[in-house]
Each structure stands twice: as structure tokens, then as C-alpha cells.
Coordinates of C-alpha atoms and ligand atoms in Angstrom, one line a residue:
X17 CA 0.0 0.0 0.0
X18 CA 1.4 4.0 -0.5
X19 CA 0.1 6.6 0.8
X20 CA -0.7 9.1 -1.1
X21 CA -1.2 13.1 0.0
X22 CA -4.3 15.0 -0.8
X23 CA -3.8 18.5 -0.5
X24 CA -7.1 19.4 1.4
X25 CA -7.2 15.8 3.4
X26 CA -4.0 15.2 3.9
X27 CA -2.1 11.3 3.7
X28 CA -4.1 8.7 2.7
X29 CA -4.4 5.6 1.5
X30 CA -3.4 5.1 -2.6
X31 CA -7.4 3.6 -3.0
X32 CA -9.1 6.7 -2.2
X33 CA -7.1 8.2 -5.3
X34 CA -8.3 7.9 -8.9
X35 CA -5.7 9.0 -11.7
X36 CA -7.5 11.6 -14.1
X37 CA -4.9 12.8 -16.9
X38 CA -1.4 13.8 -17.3
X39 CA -0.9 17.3 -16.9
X40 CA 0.5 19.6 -19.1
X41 CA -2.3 17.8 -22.2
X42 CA -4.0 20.8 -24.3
X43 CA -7.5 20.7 -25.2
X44 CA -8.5 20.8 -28.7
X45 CA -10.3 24.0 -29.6
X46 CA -13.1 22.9 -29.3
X47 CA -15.3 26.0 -31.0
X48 CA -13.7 25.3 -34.0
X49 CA -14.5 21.3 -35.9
X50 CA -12.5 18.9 -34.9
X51 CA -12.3 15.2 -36.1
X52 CA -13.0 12.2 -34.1
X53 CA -9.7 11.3 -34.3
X54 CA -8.1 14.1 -32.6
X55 CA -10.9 14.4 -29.8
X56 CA -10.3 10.7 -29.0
X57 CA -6.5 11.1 -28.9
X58 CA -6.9 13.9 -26.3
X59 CA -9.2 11.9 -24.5
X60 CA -7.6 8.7 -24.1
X61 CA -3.5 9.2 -25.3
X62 CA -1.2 9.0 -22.5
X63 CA 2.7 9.9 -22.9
X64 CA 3.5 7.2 -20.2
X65 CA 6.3 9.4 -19.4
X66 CA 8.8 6.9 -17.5
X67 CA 10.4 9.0 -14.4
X68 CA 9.3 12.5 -12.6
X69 CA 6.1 13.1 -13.9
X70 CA 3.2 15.6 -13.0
X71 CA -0.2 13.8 -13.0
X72 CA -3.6 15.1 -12.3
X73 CA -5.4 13.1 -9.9
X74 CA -8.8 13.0 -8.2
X75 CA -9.4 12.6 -4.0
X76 CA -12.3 10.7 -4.0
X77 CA -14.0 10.9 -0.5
X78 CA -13.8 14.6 -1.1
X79 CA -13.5 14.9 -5.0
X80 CA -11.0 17.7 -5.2
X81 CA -8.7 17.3 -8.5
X82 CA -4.9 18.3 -7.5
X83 CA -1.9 18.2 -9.1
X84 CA 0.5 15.1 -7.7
X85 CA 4.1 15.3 -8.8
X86 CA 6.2 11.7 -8.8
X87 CA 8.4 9.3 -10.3
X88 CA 6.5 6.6 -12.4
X89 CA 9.4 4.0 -12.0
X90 CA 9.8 4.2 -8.4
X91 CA 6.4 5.5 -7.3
X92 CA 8.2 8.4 -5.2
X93 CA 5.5 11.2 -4.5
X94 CA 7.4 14.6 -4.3
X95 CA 4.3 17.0 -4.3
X96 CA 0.8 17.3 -4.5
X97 CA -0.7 20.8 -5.1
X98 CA -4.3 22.1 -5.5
X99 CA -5.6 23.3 -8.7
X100 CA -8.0 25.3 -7.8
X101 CA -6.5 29.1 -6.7
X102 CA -8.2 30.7 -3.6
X103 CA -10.1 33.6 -5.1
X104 CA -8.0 37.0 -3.5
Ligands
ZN13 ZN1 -9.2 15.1 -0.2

């Protein structure tokens, strides 16, 4: 088992998490037309980046999305970060 850090909950255990995307991906623009194709690789295409990698995951129990720096070979967490910024 890891444990994993959620950035409003803190540690937890690596089941409460749920991996949501890679970060860094770039939406199609999607007011313009766009083919299948292209939607369905920014849907579903993952680099697979072997070492540090940042990664978008989801905190289930309280279903905040944060950012979660970490190494994909050794499954090192360096950093988890909210996405959301507190409005000012
Ligand atoms: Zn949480």
C-alpha cells in the first residue's frame, strides 16, 4: 500500500485516489471542428512518461482534483498541489 497526499485531506491511502490525466495535455479548440480522431487522442493518449512526472489526480472521499508530482518508475511522491486558486 502508498500513501498518497491530498492536498485538502491530507495522507491517505493510494485507494481513495483515482488517476485523471497527465498534466501539461492541451484541449482541442473545441469552438472550432475537430475530427474524431483528434478528440479521441486527447481523451484517451497517455505519454507514459517513465520518471518525474506531474499527474492530475482525483481525492475521491472529497472529490478535489490536484496536481501530484512523482516518479513513475519508483512510485516516489514529491508533491501534491491544489488546482483550484483561492479567489484573493
Ligand atoms: Zn481530499
Amino acid at each position: 500500500m502508498q500513501i498518497f497526499t491530498c492536498p485538502f485531506c491530507g495522507p491517505r491511502d493510494e485507494r481513495e485516489f483515482h488517476f485523471a490525466a497527465e498534466a501539461g495535455k492541451t484541449r482541442p479548440d473545441t469552438t472550432q471542428q475537430i475530427d474524431a480522431e483528434t478528440w479521441a487522442t486527447y481523451l484517451h493518449a497517455q505519454r507514459n512518461d517513465k520518471g518525474r512526472t506531474s499527474e492530475v489526480w482525483m481525492h475521491l472521499p472529497c472529490s478535489e482534483l490536484f496536481l501530484m508530482e512523482r516518479d513513475s518508475t519508483t512510485m516516489e511522491v514529491f508533491s501534491s498541489q491544489p488546482l483550484r486558486k483561492e479567489p484573493q
